[in-house]
CSV table of C-alpha atoms in Angstrom, one decimal:
chain,number,residue,atom,x,y,z
A,1,GLU,CA,0.0,0.0,0.0
A,2,ASN,CA,1.6,3.3,-1.1
A,3,SER,CA,-1.2,5.5,0.2
A,4,ARG,CA,-1.3,7.1,3.7
A,5,TYR,CA,-4.3,8.5,5.5
A,6,ILE,CA,-3.6,11.3,8.0
A,7,ILE,CA,-6.0,13.0,10.4
A,8,SER,CA,-4.4,16.5,10.5
A,9,ASP,CA,-4.7,19.4,12.9
A,10,ILE,CA,-5.7,21.6,9.9
A,11,THR,CA,-9.0,23.4,10.5
A,12,VAL,CA,-11.0,25.8,8.4
A,13,SER,CA,-12.7,28.2,10.8
A,14,ALA,CA,-16.2,29.7,10.5
A,15,ASP,CA,-14.8,32.8,8.8
A,16,GLY,CA,-12.9,30.7,6.2
A,17,THR,CA,-9.5,31.1,7.8
A,18,TRP,CA,-7.2,28.1,7.6
A,19,HIS,CA,-5.3,27.0,10.7
A,20,SER,CA,-2.7,24.4,11.6
A,21,GLY,CA,-3.1,23.8,15.3
A,22,LYS,CA,-3.3,27.3,16.8
A,23,SER,CA,-1.4,29.0,14.0
A,24,THR,CA,-3.0,30.7,11.0
A,25,ILE,CA,-1.8,29.4,7.6
A,26,GLU,CA,-0.8,32.6,5.8
A,27,ASN,CA,1.7,31.2,3.2
A,28,LYS,CA,-0.3,31.9,0.0
A,29,PRO,CA,1.4,29.2,-2.2
A,30,VAL,CA,0.9,26.5,0.5
A,31,LEU,CA,-2.8,27.6,1.0
A,32,LEU,CA,-3.4,27.6,-2.7
A,33,PHE,CA,-1.8,24.1,-3.0
A,34,PHE,CA,-4.1,22.9,-0.2
A,35,LYS,CA,-7.2,24.4,-1.8
A,36,LYS,CA,-6.4,23.2,-5.3
A,37,ASN,CA,-6.0,19.6,-4.0
A,38,LEU,CA,-9.1,19.3,-1.9
A,39,HIS,CA,-11.3,16.3,-2.4
A,40,CYS,CA,-13.9,14.5,-0.3
A,41,ASP,CA,-15.1,11.0,0.5
A,42,ILE,CA,-17.3,9.4,3.1
A,43,ASN,CA,-14.7,10.3,5.8
A,44,GLY,CA,-14.7,14.0,5.1
A,45,VAL,CA,-12.7,16.7,3.2
A,46,PHE,CA,-9.0,16.0,2.6
A,47,ILE,CA,-6.0,17.4,0.8
A,48,TYR,CA,-4.6,14.9,-1.7
A,49,ASN,CA,-0.9,14.9,-2.1
A,50,ALA,CA,0.9,12.6,-4.5
A,51,PHE,CA,4.7,12.2,-4.7
A,52,GLY,CA,6.3,9.6,-6.9
A,53,SER,CA,4.4,6.3,-6.4
A,54,LYS,CA,3.2,7.4,-3.0
A,55,SER,CA,0.2,9.4,-2.0
A,56,GLU,CA,-1.5,10.7,1.1
A,57,LYS,CA,-5.0,11.9,2.1
A,58,VAL,CA,-4.7,14.6,4.8
A,59,TYR,CA,-8.1,15.0,6.4
A,60,ILE,CA,-9.0,18.5,7.6
A,61,ARG,CA,-11.7,19.8,10.0
A,62,VAL,CA,-14.3,21.8,8.2
A,63,LYS,CA,-15.9,24.4,10.5
A,64,GLY,CA,-16.4,27.1,7.8
A,65,PRO,CA,-16.2,27.7,4.0
A,66,VAL,CA,-13.2,26.0,2.5
A,67,LEU,CA,-13.1,28.2,-0.6
A,68,LYS,CA,-13.9,31.8,-1.6
A,69,VAL,CA,-15.8,33.2,-4.6
A,70,GLU,CA,-13.3,35.9,-5.5
A,71,ARG,CA,-15.3,37.6,-8.3
A,72,ILE,CA,-17.9,37.2,-11.0
A,73,GLU,CA,-17.1,37.4,-14.7
A,74,GLN,CA,-19.9,37.2,-17.2
A,75,ASP,CA,-21.8,34.1,-16.2
A,76,GLN,CA,-19.1,32.4,-14.0
A,77,PHE,CA,-18.1,32.5,-10.4
A,78,ILE,CA,-14.3,32.6,-10.1
A,79,LEU,CA,-13.0,30.8,-7.0
A,80,ASP,CA,-9.8,31.6,-5.2
A,81,THR,CA,-8.3,28.5,-6.9
A,82,ASP,CA,-9.0,30.1,-10.3
A,83,GLU,CA,-11.6,27.4,-10.9
A,84,ARG,CA,-14.6,28.7,-12.8
A,85,ILE,CA,-18.1,27.6,-12.0
A,86,ASP,CA,-21.0,28.4,-14.4
A,87,ILE,CA,-23.6,30.5,-12.6
A,88,GLY,CA,-26.5,28.7,-14.4
A,89,GLN,CA,-29.2,28.0,-11.8
A,90,LYS,CA,-26.6,27.8,-8.9
A,91,GLU,CA,-28.3,28.4,-5.6
A,92,ILE,CA,-26.9,31.2,-3.4
A,93,VAL,CA,-27.6,31.1,0.3
A,94,MET,CA,-27.1,33.7,3.0
A,95,ASP,CA,-26.1,33.6,6.7
A,96,SER,CA,-27.6,35.9,9.4
A,97,GLY,CA,-24.8,38.4,8.7
A,98,GLU,CA,-25.9,38.7,5.0
A,99,ARG,CA,-22.7,37.0,3.8
A,100,LEU,CA,-23.4,34.9,0.6
A,101,TYR,CA,-22.3,31.3,-0.1
A,102,ILE,CA,-22.5,28.7,-2.8
A,103,VAL,CA,-22.2,25.0,-2.5
A,104,ILE,CA,-19.1,23.3,-4.0
A,105,GLU,CA,-20.8,20.0,-4.8
A,106,LYS,CA,-17.6,18.0,-5.4
A,107,LEU,CA,-16.4,18.9,-1.9
A,108,LYS,CA,-19.8,18.8,-0.2
A,109,ALA,CA,-18.8,22.1,1.4
A,110,TRP,CA,-19.2,25.8,0.9
A,111,ALA,CA,-17.5,28.8,-0.7
A,112,VAL,CA,-18.0,32.3,0.8
A,113,PHE,CA,-18.3,35.4,-1.4
A,114,THR,CA,-15.4,38.0,-0.9
A,115,ARG,CA,-16.2,41.7,-0.8
A,116,GLN,CA,-15.3,41.9,-4.5
A,117,ALA,CA,-17.7,39.1,-5.4
A,118,MET,CA,-20.4,40.8,-3.2
A,119,ASP,CA,-19.9,44.0,-5.2
A,120,ASP,CA,-20.0,42.1,-8.5
A,121,ILE,CA,-23.3,40.4,-7.7
A,122,ARG,CA,-25.1,43.3,-6.0
A,123,THR,CA,-26.5,44.5,-9.3
A,124,ARG,CA,-27.9,41.0,-10.1
A,125,LEU,CA,-29.8,40.6,-6.9
A,126,ASP,CA,-33.4,41.9,-6.3
A,127,LYS,CA,-34.7,42.9,-2.9
A,128,THR,CA,-38.3,43.1,-1.8
A,129,ASP,CA,-39.0,44.1,1.7
A,130,ASN,CA,-36.3,42.2,3.7
A,131,THR,CA,-35.9,39.3,1.2
A,132,TYR,CA,-33.2,39.1,-1.5
A,133,PHE,CA,-33.9,37.3,-4.7
A,134,TRP,CA,-31.5,35.5,-7.1
A,135,ASN,CA,-32.8,34.1,-10.4
A,136,ASN,CA,-36.3,35.1,-9.3
A,137,LYS,CA,-36.1,32.8,-6.3
A,138,PRO,CA,-35.7,34.0,-2.7
A,139,ILE,CA,-32.2,33.5,-1.2
A,140,ARG,CA,-32.4,31.0,1.5
A,141,LEU,CA,-31.3,32.2,5.0
A,142,ILE,CA,-29.3,29.5,6.8
A,143,LYS,CA,-28.8,30.2,10.5
A,144,GLU,CA,-26.7,27.1,11.4
A,145,PHE,CA,-24.5,25.9,8.5
A,146,PRO,CA,-23.8,22.2,8.0
A,147,TRP,CA,-20.2,23.1,6.9
A,148,PHE,CA,-19.6,19.6,5.5
A,149,PHE,CA,-22.6,17.5,4.4
A,150,GLY,CA,-21.0,14.3,3.1
């Protein structure tokens, strides 16, 4: 067996900050590597790392959004991994602080909108009374997020 499984001390907090133990992970290339190599299975979200004939799954604790929607271009959400997701009929949800999120299906986890993405989408949202609408459907308010729903 050339594959290892590791339960790490890496945690994504409620505000989307990545931590290793008590330290914040601030090294952008490392963080980008982690985010670009995220996968999930029945055991949770993990960073997949392959080196030569060996590989490892490094499981992380998901207590917040694992990715960010950086901006919106034409009809695509652009994530902080540079991945593009077609807007299509993608559902947007909101927390009680009016922060917006989309589901990243392949990870069974969430991406939070950055300030830039919020500015980009404002013109596409409709508001009636205290309800925001996206694609003519009310944006669902989620008070307690299931951060990982695998």
